[in-house]
XYZ file of C-alpha atoms in Angstrom:
275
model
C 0.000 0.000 0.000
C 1.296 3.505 -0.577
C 2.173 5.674 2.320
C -0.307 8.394 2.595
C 2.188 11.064 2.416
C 2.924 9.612 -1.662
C 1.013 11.827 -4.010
C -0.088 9.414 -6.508
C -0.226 11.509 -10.168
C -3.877 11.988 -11.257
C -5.813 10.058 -13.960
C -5.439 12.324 -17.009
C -8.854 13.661 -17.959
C -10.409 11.802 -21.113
C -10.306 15.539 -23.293
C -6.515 15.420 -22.392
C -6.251 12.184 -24.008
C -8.608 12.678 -27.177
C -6.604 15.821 -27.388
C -3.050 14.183 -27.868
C -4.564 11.309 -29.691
C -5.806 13.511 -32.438
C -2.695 15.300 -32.641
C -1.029 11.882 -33.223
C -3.854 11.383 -35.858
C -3.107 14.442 -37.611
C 0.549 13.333 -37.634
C -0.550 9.969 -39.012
C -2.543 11.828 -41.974
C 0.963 13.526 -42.662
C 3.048 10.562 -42.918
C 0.444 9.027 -45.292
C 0.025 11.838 -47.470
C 1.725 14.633 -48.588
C -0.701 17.521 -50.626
C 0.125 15.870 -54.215
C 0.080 12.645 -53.012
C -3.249 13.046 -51.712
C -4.379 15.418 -54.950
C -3.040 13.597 -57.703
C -4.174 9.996 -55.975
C -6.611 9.404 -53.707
C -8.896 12.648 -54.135
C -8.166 12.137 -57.798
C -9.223 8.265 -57.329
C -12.626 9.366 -55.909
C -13.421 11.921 -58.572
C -13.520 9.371 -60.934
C -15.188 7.001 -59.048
C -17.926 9.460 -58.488
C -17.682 10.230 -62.485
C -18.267 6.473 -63.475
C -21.115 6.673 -61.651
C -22.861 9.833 -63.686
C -21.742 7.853 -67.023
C -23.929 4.879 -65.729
C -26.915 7.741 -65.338
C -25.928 8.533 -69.115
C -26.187 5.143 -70.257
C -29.497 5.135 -68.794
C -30.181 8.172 -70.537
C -31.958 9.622 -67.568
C -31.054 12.990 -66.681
C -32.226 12.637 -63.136
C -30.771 9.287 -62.907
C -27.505 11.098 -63.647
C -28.019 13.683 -60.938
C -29.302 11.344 -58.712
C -26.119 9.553 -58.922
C -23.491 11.751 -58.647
C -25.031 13.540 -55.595
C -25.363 10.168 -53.878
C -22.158 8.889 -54.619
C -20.323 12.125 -54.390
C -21.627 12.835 -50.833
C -20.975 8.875 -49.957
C -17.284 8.554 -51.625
C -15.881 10.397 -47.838
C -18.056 8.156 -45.790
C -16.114 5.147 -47.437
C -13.358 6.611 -46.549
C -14.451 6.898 -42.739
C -15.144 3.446 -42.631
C -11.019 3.021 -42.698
C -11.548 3.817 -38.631
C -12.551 0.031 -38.466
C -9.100 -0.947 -40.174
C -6.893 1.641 -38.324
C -7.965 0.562 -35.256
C -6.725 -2.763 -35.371
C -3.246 -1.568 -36.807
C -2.559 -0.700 -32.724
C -2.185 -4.795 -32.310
C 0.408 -4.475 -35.578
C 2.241 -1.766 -34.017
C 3.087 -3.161 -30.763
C 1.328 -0.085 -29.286
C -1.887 -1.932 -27.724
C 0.103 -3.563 -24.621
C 0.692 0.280 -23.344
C -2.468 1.465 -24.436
C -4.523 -0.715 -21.704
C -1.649 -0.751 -19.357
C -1.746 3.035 -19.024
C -3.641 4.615 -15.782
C -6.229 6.668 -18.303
C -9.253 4.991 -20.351
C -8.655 3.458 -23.418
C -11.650 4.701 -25.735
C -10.382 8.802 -26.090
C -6.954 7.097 -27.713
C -8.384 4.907 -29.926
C -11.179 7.347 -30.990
C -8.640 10.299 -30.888
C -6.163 8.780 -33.086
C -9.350 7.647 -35.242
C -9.640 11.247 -36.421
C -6.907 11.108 -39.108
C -9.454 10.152 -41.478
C -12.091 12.969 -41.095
C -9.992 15.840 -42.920
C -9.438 14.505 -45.657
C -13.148 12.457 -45.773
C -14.994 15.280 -45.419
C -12.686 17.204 -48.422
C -12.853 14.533 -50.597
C -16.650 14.746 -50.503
C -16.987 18.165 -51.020
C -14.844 18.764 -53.606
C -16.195 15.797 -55.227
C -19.797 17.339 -55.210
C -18.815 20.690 -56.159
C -16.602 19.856 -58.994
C -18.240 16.614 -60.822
C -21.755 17.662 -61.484
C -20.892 21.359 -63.251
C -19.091 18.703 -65.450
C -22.177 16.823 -66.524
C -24.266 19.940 -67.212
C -25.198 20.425 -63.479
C -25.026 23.938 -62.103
C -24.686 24.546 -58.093
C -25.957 27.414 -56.742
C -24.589 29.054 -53.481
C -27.233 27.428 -51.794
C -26.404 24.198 -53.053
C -22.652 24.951 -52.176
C -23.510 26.159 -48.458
C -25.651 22.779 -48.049
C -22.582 20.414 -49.629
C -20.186 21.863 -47.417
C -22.627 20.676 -44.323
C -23.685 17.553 -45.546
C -20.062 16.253 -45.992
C -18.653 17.468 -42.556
C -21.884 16.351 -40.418
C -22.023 13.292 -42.857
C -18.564 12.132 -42.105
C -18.295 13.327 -38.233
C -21.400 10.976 -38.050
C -19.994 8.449 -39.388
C -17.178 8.264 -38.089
C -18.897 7.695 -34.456
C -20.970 4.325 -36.721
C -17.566 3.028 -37.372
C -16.293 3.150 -33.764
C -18.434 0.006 -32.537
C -17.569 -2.175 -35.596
C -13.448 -0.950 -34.909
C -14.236 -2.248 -31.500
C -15.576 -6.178 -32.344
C -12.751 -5.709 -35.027
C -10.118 -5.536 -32.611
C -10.871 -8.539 -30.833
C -10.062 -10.120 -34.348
C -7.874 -7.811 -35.914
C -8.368 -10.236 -39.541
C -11.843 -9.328 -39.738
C -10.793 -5.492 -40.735
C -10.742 -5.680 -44.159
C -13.592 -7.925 -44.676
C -15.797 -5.836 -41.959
C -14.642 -2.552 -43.655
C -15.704 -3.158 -47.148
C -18.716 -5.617 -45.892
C -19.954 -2.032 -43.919
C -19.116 0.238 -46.344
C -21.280 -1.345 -49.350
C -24.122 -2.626 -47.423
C -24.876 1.091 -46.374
C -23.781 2.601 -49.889
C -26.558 0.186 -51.299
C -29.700 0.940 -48.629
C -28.489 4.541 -48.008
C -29.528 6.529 -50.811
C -26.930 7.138 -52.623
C -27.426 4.500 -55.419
C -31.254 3.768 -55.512
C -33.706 5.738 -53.213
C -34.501 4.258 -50.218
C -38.065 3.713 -51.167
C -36.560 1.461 -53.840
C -36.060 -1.396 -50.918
C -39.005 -3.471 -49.197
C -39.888 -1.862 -45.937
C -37.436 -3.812 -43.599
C -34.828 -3.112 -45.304
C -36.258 0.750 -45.253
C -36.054 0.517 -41.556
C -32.546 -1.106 -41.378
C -31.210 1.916 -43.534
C -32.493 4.222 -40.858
C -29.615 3.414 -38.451
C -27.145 4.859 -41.077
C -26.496 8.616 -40.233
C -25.666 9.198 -44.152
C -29.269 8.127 -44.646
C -30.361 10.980 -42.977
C -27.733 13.745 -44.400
C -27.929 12.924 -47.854
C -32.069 12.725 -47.990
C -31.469 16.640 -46.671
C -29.059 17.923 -49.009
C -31.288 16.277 -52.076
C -34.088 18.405 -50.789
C -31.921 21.326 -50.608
C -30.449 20.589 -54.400
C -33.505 19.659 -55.866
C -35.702 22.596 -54.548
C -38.499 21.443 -52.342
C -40.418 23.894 -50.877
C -39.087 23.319 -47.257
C -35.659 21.895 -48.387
C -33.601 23.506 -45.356
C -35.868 22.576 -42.944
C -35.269 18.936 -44.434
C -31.643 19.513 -44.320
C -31.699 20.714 -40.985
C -33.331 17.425 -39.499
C -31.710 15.356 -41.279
C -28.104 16.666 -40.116
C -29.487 16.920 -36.537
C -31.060 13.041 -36.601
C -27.998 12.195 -38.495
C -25.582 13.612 -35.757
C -27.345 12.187 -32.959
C -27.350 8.666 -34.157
C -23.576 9.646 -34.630
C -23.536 10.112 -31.225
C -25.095 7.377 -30.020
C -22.687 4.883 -31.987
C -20.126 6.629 -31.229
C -21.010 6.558 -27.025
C -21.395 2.194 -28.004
C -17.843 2.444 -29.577
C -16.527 3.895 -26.554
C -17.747 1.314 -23.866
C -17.153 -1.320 -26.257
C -13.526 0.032 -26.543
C -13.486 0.252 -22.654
C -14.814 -3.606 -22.394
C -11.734 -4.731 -24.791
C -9.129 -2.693 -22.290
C -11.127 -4.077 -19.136
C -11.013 -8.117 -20.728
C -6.787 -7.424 -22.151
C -5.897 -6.087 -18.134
C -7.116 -9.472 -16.894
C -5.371 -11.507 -19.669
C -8.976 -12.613 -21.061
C -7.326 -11.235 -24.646
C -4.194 -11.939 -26.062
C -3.237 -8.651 -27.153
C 0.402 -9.924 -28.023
C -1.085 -11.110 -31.842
C-alpha cells in the first residue's frame, strides 16, 4: 500500500487524451500523405469514381438518374473513406502499441477514438470537392445554396460516421483479420440501402427501416431536398443533419464502452493482445 504522504499523479482527464490522440492522428494523416500525393491519388481516385457513376446515369439516358447519382455517390465517396476507422484501429495490435495502451492509468476509448480522427480531414474534403466539382461537369449547375448545403452535408455526414464506425473498430479488434472484410462488408451494405445508389423507397420496408440506423441516410435525404428545390428543403436539411448527428452520437457513445470492455477483458489476460 502507498504511504499516505505519496502523491499518486492523477488520472489524465479523457479531453486530455482525445486531445493528444488527435494530434497523433493528424501526424498519421501527414506521414500518409503529402498535398500531391493526396491530390493527384486518392482525391483524384474518388473523382472518378464518383464520375463512373454519372456515365452509368448517361447510359441510362436519364437525366435525373444522372443527378441522382453523382449527388449520392459524391456525398458517400468520404463516408467510405471513414469506414477506414474500423481498419486503423486494429493496426494498434500491428504496431506493438496496444500492450501500453490498456496498461496506461487513463481509459482506453479517447486514444483509440482520438487517433481515429486522421481520417475525417481529408473524408470530409474529398466529398466536397467531389460534389462541387463533378456535377458542373455533366451539365449540373450549383448554386450558393447548393454549395452552403454540400459543405454541411459532408462534414456532419462524415463526423457521423465516423462515431458508426467506432463500434464495428471495437468487435474488429478482438479479431484484428476481420478489418478488411468488416470494412468493405460495412461500407457497401450502407452505400446500397443509403440513398446514394437507388432511393430508399426502392427497398421493401425492412430493409427501409434497417437503412435508418445509417447517419448518411439521414444527411444525404437533406441535401437532395436542398439541391432539388423542395419547398421546405432547409428545414429537411436541418433534421436530417441533426437526426444524423445524434445517431452519430449514439454509436459513437457504443464504440466507446465497447472500446473500454476490450481494455477491461486485455488487463485481466482474457485477450491476447500480443497477436
Amino acid at each position: 500500500m502507498a504511504s499516505p504522504d505519496v502523491l499518486l499523479p492523477a488520472r489524465p482527464s479523457n479531453a486530455r487524451i482525445f486531445g493528444r490522440a488527435v494530434r497523433t492522428g493528424m501526424g498519421d494523416l501527414r506521414s500518409n500523405y503529402t498535398w500531391w500525393s493526396w491530390s493527384s491519388g486518392w482525391l483524384l481516385r474518388c473523382l472518378m469514381e464518383v464520375a463512373f457513376f454519372g456515365l452509368i446515369g448517361l447510359l441510362l439516358q436519364s437525366r435525373e438518374a444522372t443527378y441522382f447519382l453523382l449527388i449520392g455517390r459524391g456525398l458517400f465517396v468520404g463516408v467510405a473513406e471513414t469506414m477506414w476507422v474500423i481498419q486503423s484501429a486494429a493496426w494498434e495490435r500491428g504496431t506493438g502499441t496496444l500492450p501500453l495502451l490498456v496498461s496506461a492509468p487513463g481509459r482506453a476509448w479517447p486514444a483509440f477514438a482520438g487517433r481515429s480522427t486522421q481520417w475525417l480531414p481529408s473524408a470530409a474534403t474529398t466529398s466536397l470537392v467531389s460534389l462541387l466539382i463533378v456535377p458542373p461537369l455533366f451539365g449540373f449547375g450549383m448554386t450558393p445554396e447548393g454549395i452552403v448545403a454540400s459543405a454541411l452535408a459532408a462534414v456532419v455526414s462524415v463526423i457521423a460516421s465516423y462515431g458508426f464506425a467506432l463500434p464495428i473498430a471495437a468487435i474488429v479488434l478482438r479479431r484484428p483479420s476481420w478489418r478488411n472484410a468488416a470494412s468493405n462488408v460495412t461500407h457497401n451494405v450502407m452505400g446500397l440501402v443509403c440513398g446514394a445508389l437507388v432511393p430508399v423507397a426502392f427497398w421493401p420496408a425492412p430493409v427501409q427501416w434497417f437503412a435508418q440506423i445509417f447517419p448518411v441516410t439521414h444527411s444525404l435525404r437533406g441535401l437532395r431536398a436542398v439541391l432539388e428545390g423542395a419547398a421546405n428543403g432547409w428545414g429537411e436539411l436541418v433534421a436530417g443533419l441533426g437526426l444524423g448527428l445524434g445517431l452519430g452520437a449514439l454509436w459513437f457513445a457504443f464504440g466507446a464502452w465497447l472500446l473500454e470492455r476490450f481494455a477491461e477483458a486485455a488487463r485481466h489476460g482474457t485477450i491476447d493482445i500480443d497477436t
